[in-house]
Every structure is written in C-alpha cells, then in structure tokens.
Amino acid sequence: MPDKAVDDAMESAVGAHFSGLRLEALRLPAPSGPSSPSSSTSAGAAAALANGLAHAGADVASPSSLRQPFVIGVSGGTASGKTTVCDMIIQQLHDHRVVLVNQDSFYRGLTAEESASAQDYNFDHPDAFDTEQLLECMGQLKRALPVNVPIYDFKNHRRCSERFRKVNASDVIILEGILVFHDQRVRNLMDMKIFVDTDADIRLARRIRRDTVERGRDVSSVLDQYGRFVKPAFDDFVLPSKKYADVIIPRGGDNHVAIDLIVQHIRTKLGMHDLCKVFRNVFVVQSTFQIRGMHTLIRDRDITTPDFVFYSDRLIRLVVEHGLGHLPFTEKQIITPTGSVYTGVDFCKKLCGVSIVRSGESMENALRACCKGIKIGKILIHRVGDNGQQLIYHKLPMDIDERHVLLLDPVLGTGNSANQAIDLLRRKGVAEERIIFLTLISAPEGIQCVCTRFPKLKLVTSEIDTGLSEEFRVIPGLGEYGDRYFGTDN
Ligand SMILES: Nc1nc2c(ncn2[C@@H]2O[C@H](COP(=O)(O)OP(=O)(O)OP(=O)(O)O)[C@@H](O)[C@H]2O)c(=O)[nH]1
Ligand SMILES: O=P(O)(O)OC[C@H]1O[C@H](OP(=O)(O)OP(=O)(O)O)[C@H](O)[C@@H]1O
C-alpha cells in the first residue's frame, strides 16, 4: 500500500494554470513562482508526505491527504460554448481551487513560411497541436509540480517565445478544447468528460462574430476557413470523439440543469478524503476557503499566541458543531409566533464531554458554548518515551455509561493517546457507538489506528494531514498544540 500511496501523493496537484483574466473574478490565489508561499507549501507537503510515508509502516490504509486533482475534459465543436460551460463550473465551485487549461495554448505556432499562407493552414487538424507538450504539462500538474503553459497569439498564429503562464495548486483542472478527446493518452488523464453539443448554425454565427471582432479576420476568410477546414475536421475528428463523453450538454451554457448536476458530482468527488472511503466512521468538516484560511493561520509558526488561540477556537467551534450533528435526535413539533406548526428535532439529552488533558481542555469552551451546562470529564495520559502512553489520571461523570461522549483532543497523531482514552471509556461501560471523537487535525496513521480498533465510534476532524515524522509528530501539523494554545512555548 505505501507504494500506491506514494504514487497518489506524487500525482497530486500543486501547480496549475490559472486563466489570468478569470483570476480576480473568481478570487483565486494569484499565480506564483516556485518560491511563493503556496507552491513551496505544497511542494513541502509532498516532500513531507513522502517523508511521513517512510515511517508510516506497511499497514497504513492510504495515508494520503494530498488528493489527486479532479481532471475534467470539455470538448465540443468550435464556438459551441465550451468556455461558457467552463466558466459556469468554475464559478459554482467557488470554494475549491480550479484552473483552466486551454488546448489552444498548445497550438504549435506557424513557421514564417506557413504564416505567409496561414489561410491554407489547417488549425483544426490534430497535428496542429503539440500534444506531447500538452501531455507533459498535464502530467506535471497531476504530479504536484508547477508548470509553464505556453501563450498562443491567435492574431499572428504564433507562440509568445518569452512569456509563459505560471500555474499553481488546484483541486480541479479543466482541460478545454475542440480535440481534447481525440488522443487516448489525453483522455486517460480525465476523471470526467463533457461534450458541449450546440447546433451547427449557431456555432457558425458565433464563430463569424468572434473571429471578426476578436481575432482580426474578415467574414469571407472566416467562411473560407470554415468550409475548407473547420467543418471537415469537425466531422472527421470532433464529432467522432463525442462517443467518449460521460456527459453531453445540449445548448451549452444555457443548460443550467446539466451544469448544476455536473457541479454536484464534482463536489461529491472532491469532498471525500480517501480515508473516508476506507473508514466510513471518519467525517471531515467540509472544507471552505474560510476553513483553509484558519488552518493556514494556526499552522503558521510565526503567528502570535492570541491569534493562534482565536483561530483555533473558531475551528474548534466548527468541529464541535459538526460532531453534535452526529448525535441521535427525536422529532419535535413546536408552534411559532405566527401560530404555525414547525416540525423540527429535539437535541439529545444524555451527553457529556471528556477532554484529554491538556490540549483537549482547549476544546471545552466551545463545547460549553454549544451545550449549556454540559458535564466534562478529564483524562490525563502521560507520554512514555517516544511512542508509549500511560494513563495516569481520570475523573469522569458517574453515569457516563448512560451518556453519549464527546471525546476532545485537537491533535490525533499515532492514535495511542486516543486509544488509551477510548479503552478507559469502554471499561467504564460507554458503548463504542456512543463515542464521538472530535479533533482538529489528524494523521492518517492515527485514524487507521483508532478506526480499525473502534469501527463503531465516529471521528470528526477538520483536516487530515500528510503523515507522521520520525519523531511521531503530525506533518505538516502545527507543532506542540498545548504549548502554543496555553502560551508555554516561550
Ligand atoms: N485562422 C486561424 N484560426 C485559428 C488559429 N488558431 C486557432 N484557430 C481556430 O480556433 C478554433 C479553436 O477554438 P474554439 O474551440 O472555436 O474556441 P473556444 O473559444 O474554445 O470555443 P467556445 O468556447 O466553445 O466558444 C479552431 O476551430 C481553429 O480553426 C489561427 O492562428 N488562425
Ligand atoms: O496520537 P498521539 O501520538 O498519542 O498524539 C496525540 C497527543 O499528543 C498531544 O498531546 P501532548 O502529548 O503533546 O500533550 P499536551 O496536550 O499536554 O500538550 C495531543 O494533544 C494528543 O493528546
């Protein structure tokens, strides 16, 4: 399994090409060079993952928190509305990082001789594209490496030799172009293939307008090119590749229902960490840019203690609220001030918190803020040597065996502390399925350790990290949580 996990990690996206114009509109991070924070973080994460895996042991299920990007291919005839469909998908996926790669960027560019008779050049034939270079770039993006995408000038039929687009990390890569389904090797990169199917007359009308307005051509040359090359190539190459599509969108960007369904599917695929597929009792709070922003702050070694506490508290509150959502409920009807009946639910009554001293105590306030007057027990586990834990103190509610227990510890590393604590709860008569373990960051090794032993408890975390270091510290992690939160890190 580690080999596969390394492959997965190496296949993860870090670099990708942001369409410069869309950048601001979509509030995506700006493209950055190799030394920028985002690229170095991601590269660091990949390295840390490889490092973490080296120590993970052969039985770790799938210790990869760096998921592969989801690659979407969007094809269709000229001016079918591919760009509009891509824009709509990007906008609806606003809380994920999405990059667009255009096949057009990989036009070979004409030689001086070819340029002299550009009207006779077939821009719609597969040979007009440098597919090898496209494959290389896409491969890099999937392997978490930054990449330079060429810039093609439609007016001069040339590539800008001195300028490239630098690309960045992404969750989703959209590859768009008339012939992206033509080559099997390119198709194989895609997790989803969309064909935009628009009426030929509409496409021709759009093409005339676009090429005359945006690409400096006259109507007769557009019609000439269309009849000699564009239409025959559509019939010979584009239309036959439609059969590879998973989804065919009639009417392109006007088809909101199809785009909604596509976006829903992508969200489902993105939302699920690989470990959640292996352990169905693991729940990761759905990531948003807000949540990632807070993680960026608390993981930053230069942040001040008040800021660390502030943003940890915000994240802890989210984890606690999510965890409470896993408690059983009973249906309840009430009457609103308007005299109407509202059918809702009643909170579960018999519950308590248990914090693992001392970091777990940082989560108590959030739990109290959500559950007025909740009883909170304590467990103290002492670290013996590098990887051994000894239970040395506990004080728990007398009737804990009748309660649902929210176990609190912000960091799940090897899982040894958690296992000790859960063992104790079990000995005190708490049913496994009544334990909800709440944590901020988790190492895959800890998840595997806890969830294999206790498959019926629920584990809620806000992020799954890459792995453990040689010293059994979570990587990339956030250091000694307790010291940072309680200000004892000097
Ligand atoms: N004349 C000419 N045509 C070119 C050149 N480069 C590309 N093309 C044409 O550009 C087309 C590819 O772009 P399209 O798929 O129509 O463009 P698009 O903007 O992605 O299309 P939609 O978003 O679907 O509207 C091909 O049909 C080529 O004929 C060039 O240098 N000269
Ligand atoms: O999964 P594990 O490998 O057992 O590691 C996780 C434990 O380590 C941290 O506590 P730490 O020992 O740093 O003590 P502290 O909470 O007092 O700072 C953390 O709060 C967990 O309790």
Coordinates of C-alpha atoms and ligand atoms in Angstrom, one line a residue:
M1 CA 0.0 0.0 0.0
P2 CA 2.7 2.6 0.7
D3 CA 3.9 2.4 -2.9
K4 CA 0.4 3.2 -4.1
A5 CA 0.1 5.9 -1.6
V6 CA 3.4 7.5 -2.7
D7 CA 2.1 7.4 -6.2
D8 CA -1.2 9.0 -5.1
A9 CA 0.7 11.7 -3.4
M10 CA 3.0 12.3 -6.3
E11 CA 0.1 12.5 -8.6
S12 CA -1.4 15.3 -6.5
A13 CA -1.8 18.7 -8.0
V14 CA 0.2 21.7 -6.8
G15 CA 0.9 23.7 -9.9
A16 CA -1.7 24.5 -12.4
H17 CA -2.5 27.2 -14.9
F18 CA -4.9 30.0 -13.9
S19 CA -6.5 31.7 -16.7
G20 CA -5.2 35.2 -16.0
L21 CA -8.4 37.0 -16.7
R22 CA -10.6 34.8 -14.5
L23 CA -8.2 35.1 -11.6
E24 CA -9.6 38.1 -9.9
A25 CA -13.2 37.5 -10.8
L26 CA -13.0 34.1 -9.1
R27 CA -10.9 35.2 -6.1
L28 CA -8.4 32.5 -6.8
P29 CA -4.9 32.8 -5.4
A30 CA -2.6 34.6 -7.8
P31 CA -0.2 32.6 -9.9
S32 CA 3.1 32.4 -8.2
G33 CA 6.7 31.4 -8.8
P34 CA 8.4 28.4 -7.3
S35 CA 9.4 30.3 -4.2
S36 CA 6.0 31.6 -3.5
P37 CA 4.3 30.5 -0.3
S38 CA 1.7 28.4 -2.0
S39 CA 4.0 26.5 -4.2
S40 CA 6.6 25.9 -1.5
T41 CA 3.9 24.8 1.0
S42 CA 2.6 22.3 -1.5
A43 CA 6.0 21.1 -2.5
G44 CA 6.8 20.9 1.1
A45 CA 3.7 18.9 1.8
A46 CA 4.5 16.4 -0.9
A47 CA 8.0 16.0 0.4
A48 CA 6.6 15.7 3.9
L49 CA 4.2 13.1 2.7
A50 CA 7.0 11.0 1.2
N51 CA 8.8 11.5 4.5
G52 CA 5.8 10.6 6.5
L53 CA 5.2 7.5 4.5
A54 CA 8.7 6.3 5.0
H55 CA 7.7 6.0 8.7
A56 CA 4.1 5.0 8.3
G57 CA 4.6 1.3 8.3
A58 CA 3.3 -1.1 5.8
D59 CA -0.2 -1.5 7.2
V60 CA -1.3 2.1 6.9
A61 CA -4.5 2.2 4.8
S62 CA -4.0 5.1 2.5
P63 CA -2.0 7.9 4.2
S64 CA -2.5 10.5 1.5
S65 CA -4.1 13.7 2.4
L66 CA -2.9 15.3 -0.8
R67 CA -5.5 14.1 -3.2
Q68 CA -5.2 14.0 -6.9
P69 CA -6.8 16.8 -8.7
F70 CA -10.1 16.1 -10.4
V71 CA -9.5 16.4 -14.1
I72 CA -12.4 17.4 -16.4
G73 CA -12.2 17.5 -20.2
V74 CA -14.5 19.8 -22.0
S75 CA -14.8 19.3 -25.7
G76 CA -17.2 20.3 -28.5
G77 CA -17.2 22.0 -31.9
T78 CA -15.9 25.5 -32.5
A79 CA -17.8 28.2 -30.7
S80 CA -20.1 25.6 -29.1
G81 CA -19.9 27.5 -25.7
K82 CA -17.1 25.4 -24.1
T83 CA -15.7 28.5 -22.4
T84 CA -19.1 29.5 -21.0
V85 CA -19.6 26.0 -19.6
C86 CA -16.1 26.0 -18.0
D87 CA -16.7 29.5 -16.5
M88 CA -20.0 28.3 -15.0
I89 CA -18.4 25.2 -13.5
I90 CA -15.6 27.3 -12.1
Q91 CA -18.0 29.9 -10.6
Q92 CA -20.1 27.3 -9.0
L93 CA -17.1 25.5 -7.5
H94 CA -16.1 28.8 -5.8
D95 CA -14.8 27.2 -2.6
H96 CA -12.4 25.0 -4.5
R97 CA -9.3 25.9 -6.4
V98 CA -10.0 25.4 -10.1
V99 CA -7.7 26.0 -13.0
L100 CA -8.4 26.1 -16.7
V101 CA -6.0 24.8 -19.3
N102 CA -6.9 25.6 -22.9
Q103 CA -5.8 23.2 -25.6
D104 CA -5.4 26.3 -27.8
S105 CA -2.3 27.2 -25.7
F106 CA -0.6 24.1 -27.3
Y107 CA -1.0 25.2 -30.9
R108 CA 2.3 24.6 -32.5
G109 CA 2.7 28.1 -33.8
L110 CA 3.4 28.6 -37.5
T111 CA 6.8 28.9 -39.2
A112 CA 7.4 32.1 -41.2
E113 CA 6.8 30.1 -44.3
E114 CA 3.5 28.7 -43.0
S115 CA 2.4 32.1 -41.8
A116 CA 2.8 33.6 -45.2
S117 CA -0.1 31.3 -46.3
A118 CA -1.9 30.9 -43.0
Q119 CA -5.2 30.8 -44.9
D120 CA -4.1 27.4 -46.1
Y121 CA -3.1 26.0 -42.8
N122 CA -5.5 23.5 -41.1
F123 CA -5.8 24.7 -37.5
D124 CA -8.5 22.1 -36.8
H125 CA -6.4 19.0 -37.5
P126 CA -5.0 17.1 -34.5
D127 CA -1.5 17.7 -35.9
A128 CA -1.9 21.5 -35.4
F129 CA -1.4 20.8 -31.6
D130 CA 1.7 19.9 -29.8
T131 CA 0.0 17.0 -27.9
E132 CA 3.3 15.7 -26.4
Q133 CA 3.8 19.1 -24.7
L134 CA 0.2 19.1 -23.5
L135 CA 0.7 15.6 -22.0
E136 CA 3.8 16.7 -20.3
C137 CA 2.2 19.8 -18.8
M138 CA -0.9 17.9 -17.6
G139 CA 1.3 15.1 -16.2
Q140 CA 3.3 17.7 -14.2
L141 CA 0.1 19.2 -12.9
K142 CA -1.1 15.8 -11.7
R143 CA 2.3 15.2 -10.1
A144 CA 2.1 18.3 -8.0
L145 CA 4.7 20.2 -10.0
P146 CA 4.4 23.8 -11.1
V147 CA 4.2 24.2 -14.9
N148 CA 4.7 26.9 -17.6
V149 CA 1.9 26.8 -20.1
P150 CA 2.7 28.5 -23.5
I151 CA 0.8 31.6 -24.6
Y152 CA -0.6 31.5 -28.2
D153 CA -1.4 34.6 -30.2
F154 CA -4.4 34.0 -32.5
K155 CA -3.7 37.1 -34.5
N156 CA -0.2 36.2 -35.5
H157 CA -0.6 32.4 -35.3
R158 CA 2.5 32.4 -33.1
R159 CA 3.6 31.5 -29.6
C160 CA 5.0 34.1 -27.4
S161 CA 8.5 32.8 -27.1
E162 CA 9.5 34.8 -24.0
R163 CA 6.2 34.6 -22.0
F164 CA 4.5 31.7 -20.2
R165 CA 1.7 31.3 -17.7
K166 CA 2.9 30.0 -14.4
V167 CA 0.5 27.8 -12.7
N168 CA -0.4 26.9 -9.1
A169 CA -2.1 24.4 -6.8
S170 CA -5.6 23.2 -7.6
D171 CA -8.3 20.8 -6.7
V172 CA -9.8 20.7 -10.2
I173 CA -8.1 21.0 -13.6
I174 CA -10.4 21.7 -16.5
L175 CA -8.8 21.0 -19.9
E176 CA -10.8 22.6 -22.7
G177 CA -10.6 22.4 -26.5
I178 CA -12.0 21.1 -29.7
L179 CA -9.8 18.0 -29.8
V180 CA -9.2 17.1 -26.2
F181 CA -10.9 13.7 -26.6
H182 CA -9.0 12.9 -29.8
D183 CA -5.9 11.4 -28.3
Q184 CA -6.4 8.4 -26.0
R185 CA -3.5 9.4 -23.7
V186 CA -5.1 12.8 -23.1
R187 CA -8.5 11.1 -22.5
N188 CA -6.9 8.8 -19.9
L189 CA -6.0 11.8 -17.8
M190 CA -9.6 12.8 -17.3
D191 CA -12.0 11.9 -14.5
M192 CA -14.9 13.3 -16.3
K193 CA -15.5 14.1 -20.0
I194 CA -18.1 16.7 -21.1
F195 CA -19.1 17.3 -24.7
V196 CA -20.8 20.7 -25.4
D197 CA -23.3 20.0 -28.1
T198 CA -24.6 23.1 -29.9
D199 CA -26.4 23.5 -33.1
A200 CA -24.1 23.9 -36.1
D201 CA -25.8 27.1 -37.4
I202 CA -25.5 28.8 -34.0
R203 CA -21.8 27.8 -33.8
L204 CA -21.1 29.2 -37.2
A205 CA -22.8 32.5 -36.5
R206 CA -20.8 32.8 -33.2
R207 CA -17.6 31.9 -34.9
I208 CA -18.1 34.6 -37.6
R209 CA -18.8 37.2 -34.9
R210 CA -15.9 36.1 -32.7
D211 CA -13.2 35.8 -35.4
T212 CA -14.1 39.2 -37.0
V213 CA -14.4 41.1 -33.7
E214 CA -11.7 39.4 -31.5
R215 CA -9.3 37.8 -33.9
G216 CA -9.0 40.5 -36.6
R217 CA -10.4 38.5 -39.6
D218 CA -12.9 39.3 -42.3
V219 CA -16.1 37.4 -42.9
S220 CA -15.1 35.9 -46.2
S221 CA -11.8 34.4 -44.8
V222 CA -13.8 33.1 -41.8
L223 CA -16.3 31.4 -44.2
D224 CA -13.5 30.1 -46.4
Q225 CA -11.6 28.6 -43.4
Y226 CA -14.9 27.1 -42.1
G227 CA -15.8 25.4 -45.3
R228 CA -12.3 24.1 -46.1
F229 CA -11.0 23.1 -42.6
V230 CA -13.3 23.7 -39.7
K231 CA -16.4 21.8 -40.8
P232 CA -14.5 18.8 -42.3
A233 CA -12.3 18.5 -39.2
F234 CA -15.4 18.7 -37.0
D235 CA -16.9 15.8 -39.0
D236 CA -13.7 13.8 -39.0
F237 CA -12.3 14.3 -35.6
V238 CA -14.5 16.3 -33.2
L239 CA -17.9 14.6 -33.7
P240 CA -16.4 11.0 -33.6
S241 CA -14.8 11.9 -30.2
K242 CA -18.3 12.7 -28.8
K243 CA -18.7 9.0 -28.0
Y244 CA -16.1 9.2 -25.3
A245 CA -18.1 11.8 -23.4
D246 CA -19.6 10.9 -20.0
V247 CA -22.0 13.8 -20.2
I248 CA -23.3 15.6 -23.3
I249 CA -24.7 19.1 -22.7
P250 CA -27.2 20.2 -25.3
R251 CA -27.4 24.0 -25.7
G252 CA -24.1 24.6 -23.8
G253 CA -24.1 27.4 -21.2
D254 CA -27.9 27.8 -21.4
N255 CA -28.3 24.3 -19.9
H256 CA -28.3 25.2 -16.2
V257 CA -29.7 21.9 -15.1
A258 CA -26.9 19.9 -16.7
I259 CA -24.2 22.2 -15.2
D260 CA -25.8 22.0 -11.7
L261 CA -25.7 18.2 -11.9
I262 CA -22.1 18.2 -13.1
V263 CA -21.0 20.5 -10.3
Q264 CA -22.8 18.4 -7.7
H265 CA -21.0 15.3 -8.9
I266 CA -17.6 17.1 -8.8
R267 CA -18.4 18.3 -5.2
T268 CA -19.2 14.8 -4.1
K269 CA -15.9 13.5 -5.6
L270 CA -13.9 16.3 -4.1
G271 CA -15.5 16.3 -0.7
M272 CA -14.5 12.8 0.2
H273 CA -11.0 12.1 1.5
D274 CA -9.6 8.7 0.5
L275 CA -9.5 7.6 4.1
C276 CA -13.2 8.4 4.5
K277 CA -13.9 5.8 1.8
V278 CA -11.9 3.2 3.8
F279 CA -13.2 4.2 7.2
R280 CA -16.9 5.1 7.0
N281 CA -16.8 6.4 10.6
V282 CA -14.4 9.3 9.7
F283 CA -16.0 12.6 8.9
V284 CA -14.0 15.6 7.7
V285 CA -15.7 19.0 8.1
Q286 CA -16.4 20.2 4.6
S287 CA -13.6 22.5 3.6
T288 CA -14.1 26.1 2.5
F289 CA -11.6 28.9 1.9
Q290 CA -12.6 30.2 5.4
I291 CA -11.5 26.9 6.9
R292 CA -8.3 26.7 4.9
G293 CA -7.6 30.3 5.8
M294 CA -7.9 29.5 9.5
H295 CA -5.7 26.4 9.1
T296 CA -3.1 28.5 7.3
L297 CA -3.0 30.8 10.3
I298 CA -2.8 28.3 13.1
R299 CA -0.2 26.2 11.2
D300 CA 2.0 29.2 10.7
R301 CA 4.9 29.1 13.1
D302 CA 5.1 32.9 13.2
I303 CA 1.6 33.6 14.4
T304 CA 1.1 35.2 17.8
T305 CA -0.4 33.2 20.7
P306 CA -3.6 35.4 20.8
D307 CA -4.1 34.8 17.1
F308 CA -3.4 31.1 17.5
V309 CA -6.0 30.8 20.2
F310 CA -8.5 32.9 18.3
Y311 CA -8.4 30.9 15.1
S312 CA -8.1 27.6 16.9
D313 CA -11.2 28.5 18.8
R314 CA -13.1 29.3 15.6
L315 CA -12.1 26.0 14.1
I316 CA -12.8 24.0 17.2
R317 CA -16.3 25.5 17.3
L318 CA -17.0 24.2 13.8
V319 CA -15.7 20.8 14.7
V320 CA -17.9 20.7 17.8
E321 CA -21.0 21.8 15.9
H322 CA -20.3 19.2 13.3
G323 CA -19.8 16.5 16.0
L324 CA -23.0 17.4 17.7
G325 CA -24.8 16.8 14.4
H326 CA -23.9 13.1 14.7
L327 CA -25.9 12.7 18.0
P328 CA -29.3 11.0 17.7
F329 CA -32.3 13.2 17.8
T330 CA -36.1 12.9 18.2
E331 CA -38.6 14.7 16.1
K332 CA -40.3 17.6 17.8
Q333 CA -43.1 20.0 16.7
I334 CA -43.4 23.5 18.1
I335 CA -45.8 26.4 17.4
T336 CA -44.1 29.5 16.0
P337 CA -45.2 33.1 16.9
T338 CA -47.1 33.2 13.6
G339 CA -49.2 30.3 15.0
S340 CA -47.8 27.9 12.5
V341 CA -46.5 24.4 13.2
Y342 CA -42.8 23.9 12.7
T343 CA -41.6 20.3 12.6
G344 CA -38.1 20.1 13.9
V345 CA -35.9 18.0 16.1
D346 CA -35.1 17.8 19.8
F347 CA -31.4 17.7 20.9
C348 CA -30.1 14.5 22.5
K349 CA -30.1 15.0 26.3
K350 CA -27.8 12.4 27.8
L351 CA -24.4 13.5 26.8
C352 CA -21.1 14.7 28.2
G353 CA -17.6 15.8 27.1
V354 CA -14.3 14.2 28.1
S355 CA -11.1 16.1 27.4
I356 CA -7.7 14.6 27.1
V357 CA -5.5 16.8 29.3
R358 CA -4.1 19.2 28.5
S359 CA -4.7 20.1 24.8
G360 CA -8.2 18.7 24.9
E361 CA -9.1 21.3 27.5
S362 CA -8.8 24.0 24.8
M363 CA -12.0 22.5 23.3
E364 CA -14.1 22.6 26.4
N365 CA -15.2 26.2 26.0
A366 CA -16.6 25.5 22.5
L367 CA -18.5 22.5 23.8
R368 CA -19.9 24.5 26.8
A369 CA -20.9 27.3 24.4
C370 CA -22.9 24.8 22.4
C371 CA -24.3 22.7 25.2
K372 CA -25.3 24.7 28.2
G373 CA -24.2 23.2 31.5
I374 CA -22.6 20.1 29.9
K375 CA -20.6 17.8 32.3
I376 CA -17.0 17.5 31.2
G377 CA -14.7 14.7 32.4
K378 CA -10.9 14.6 32.2
I379 CA -8.3 12.0 31.2
L380 CA -4.6 12.5 31.7
I381 CA -2.3 10.4 29.6
H382 CA 1.4 10.6 30.1
R383 CA 3.8 10.1 27.2
V384 CA 6.4 7.5 28.0
G385 CA 9.4 7.6 25.7
D386 CA 8.7 8.2 22.0
N387 CA 5.7 6.1 21.3
G388 CA 4.2 4.8 24.5
Q389 CA 1.4 6.3 26.6
Q390 CA 0.3 5.7 30.1
L391 CA -3.0 6.6 31.6
I392 CA -2.3 8.3 34.9
Y393 CA -5.5 10.2 35.9
H394 CA -9.2 10.4 35.1
K395 CA -12.3 11.9 36.5
L396 CA -15.5 11.1 34.7
P397 CA -19.2 11.6 35.3
M398 CA -20.6 8.8 37.4
D399 CA -23.3 7.8 35.0
I400 CA -21.0 8.1 31.9
D401 CA -22.2 4.6 30.7
E402 CA -25.7 6.2 30.1
R403 CA -24.3 9.1 28.1
H404 CA -23.1 9.9 24.6
V405 CA -19.5 11.0 25.0
L406 CA -17.8 13.8 23.0
L407 CA -14.1 13.0 23.4
L408 CA -11.9 16.1 22.9
D409 CA -8.3 16.3 21.7
P410 CA -7.2 18.7 19.0
V411 CA -4.4 16.5 17.6
L412 CA -4.6 12.9 16.6
G413 CA -1.0 11.6 16.0
T414 CA -0.2 8.0 16.4
G415 CA -3.6 7.4 17.9
N416 CA -2.1 5.9 21.1
S417 CA -3.4 8.6 23.4
A418 CA -6.9 8.3 21.9
N419 CA -6.9 4.6 22.1
Q420 CA -5.9 4.7 25.8
A421 CA -8.8 7.2 26.4
I422 CA -11.3 5.2 24.5
D423 CA -10.2 2.0 26.2
L424 CA -11.0 3.7 29.5
L425 CA -14.4 4.9 28.3
R426 CA -15.2 1.4 27.2
R427 CA -14.1 0.0 30.6
K428 CA -16.4 2.5 32.2
G429 CA -19.3 1.0 30.2
V430 CA -19.6 3.6 27.4
A431 CA -20.9 1.9 24.2
E432 CA -18.4 2.3 21.3
E433 CA -21.1 3.7 19.1
R434 CA -21.8 6.4 21.7
I435 CA -18.4 7.9 21.4
I436 CA -17.7 10.9 19.1
F437 CA -14.1 11.8 18.9
L438 CA -13.5 15.4 18.0
T439 CA -10.2 16.6 16.7
L440 CA -8.8 19.5 14.7
I441 CA -6.0 17.7 12.7
S442 CA -5.4 14.0 12.3
A443 CA -2.6 12.0 10.9
P444 CA -3.7 9.1 8.6
E445 CA -1.8 6.7 10.9
G446 CA -3.8 7.8 13.9
I447 CA -7.1 7.5 12.0
Q448 CA -6.2 4.0 11.0
C449 CA -5.1 3.0 14.5
V450 CA -8.3 4.3 16.1
C451 CA -10.8 3.4 13.5
T452 CA -9.5 -0.1 13.0
R453 CA -9.8 -0.8 16.7
F454 CA -13.1 1.1 17.2
P455 CA -15.0 0.9 14.0
K456 CA -18.3 1.9 15.6
L457 CA -17.2 5.2 17.1
K458 CA -17.4 8.4 15.0
L459 CA -14.3 10.5 14.4
V460 CA -14.8 14.1 13.3
T461 CA -11.8 16.2 12.2
S462 CA -11.3 19.4 10.3
E463 CA -8.3 18.3 8.3
I464 CA -6.4 15.1 7.6
D465 CA -2.7 15.7 7.4
T466 CA 0.0 14.0 5.4
G467 CA 1.6 11.7 7.9
L468 CA 3.9 11.4 10.9
S469 CA 7.6 12.4 11.1
E470 CA 10.3 10.2 12.6
E471 CA 9.5 11.7 16.0
F472 CA 5.8 10.8 15.5
R473 CA 4.8 14.4 15.1
V474 CA 2.0 15.2 12.7
I475 CA 3.3 16.6 9.3
P476 CA 2.8 19.3 8.2
G477 CA 0.9 19.6 11.6
L478 CA 1.1 22.7 13.8
G479 CA 3.7 21.8 16.4
E480 CA 3.0 21.4 20.1
Y481 CA -0.6 22.4 20.2
G482 CA -0.9 22.6 24.0
D483 CA 2.2 24.8 24.3
R484 CA 1.0 27.1 21.6
Y485 CA -2.5 27.4 22.9
F486 CA -1.6 27.9 26.5
G487 CA 1.4 30.1 25.8
T488 CA 4.0 27.8 27.3
D489 CA 6.0 27.6 24.1
N490 CA 8.3 30.5 25.1
Ligands
LIG1 N1 -7.5 31.4 -38.7 C1 -7.0 30.9 -37.6 N2 -7.8 30.1 -36.9 C2 -7.3 29.6 -35.7 C3 -5.9 29.8 -35.4 N3 -5.7 29.2 -34.2 C4 -6.9 28.5 -33.9 N4 -7.8 28.7 -34.8 C5 -9.2 28.2 -34.8 O1 -9.6 28.2 -33.4 C6 -10.6 27.2 -33.2 C7 -10.4 26.7 -31.8 O2 -11.1 27.5 -30.9 P1 -12.7 27.2 -30.5 O3 -12.9 25.9 -29.9 O4 -13.6 27.7 -31.6 O5 -12.7 28.3 -29.4 P2 -13.3 28.4 -28.0 O6 -13.3 29.9 -27.7 O7 -12.7 27.5 -27.1 O8 -14.8 28.0 -28.3 P3 -16.1 28.0 -27.4 O9 -15.7 28.4 -26.0 O10 -16.7 26.6 -27.5 O11 -17.0 29.1 -28.0 C8 -10.3 26.2 -34.3 O12 -11.5 25.9 -34.9 C9 -9.3 26.8 -35.2 O13 -9.8 26.8 -36.5 C10 -5.2 30.7 -36.2 O14 -4.0 31.0 -35.8 N5 -5.7 31.2 -37.3
LIG2 O1 -1.9 10.4 18.9 P1 -0.7 10.6 19.7 O2 0.5 10.1 19.1 O3 -0.9 9.9 21.1 O4 -0.5 12.1 20.0 C1 -1.6 13.0 20.3 C2 -1.4 13.5 21.6 O5 -0.3 14.4 21.6 C3 -0.7 15.7 22.0 O6 -0.6 15.9 23.4 P2 0.8 16.1 24.1 O7 1.4 14.8 24.4 O8 1.7 17.0 23.3 O9 0.4 16.8 25.5 P3 -0.3 18.1 25.8 O10 -1.7 18.0 25.3 O11 -0.2 18.2 27.3 O12 0.4 19.3 25.1 C4 -2.2 15.7 21.6 O13 -2.9 16.7 22.3 C5 -2.6 14.3 21.9 O14 -3.1 14.1 23.2

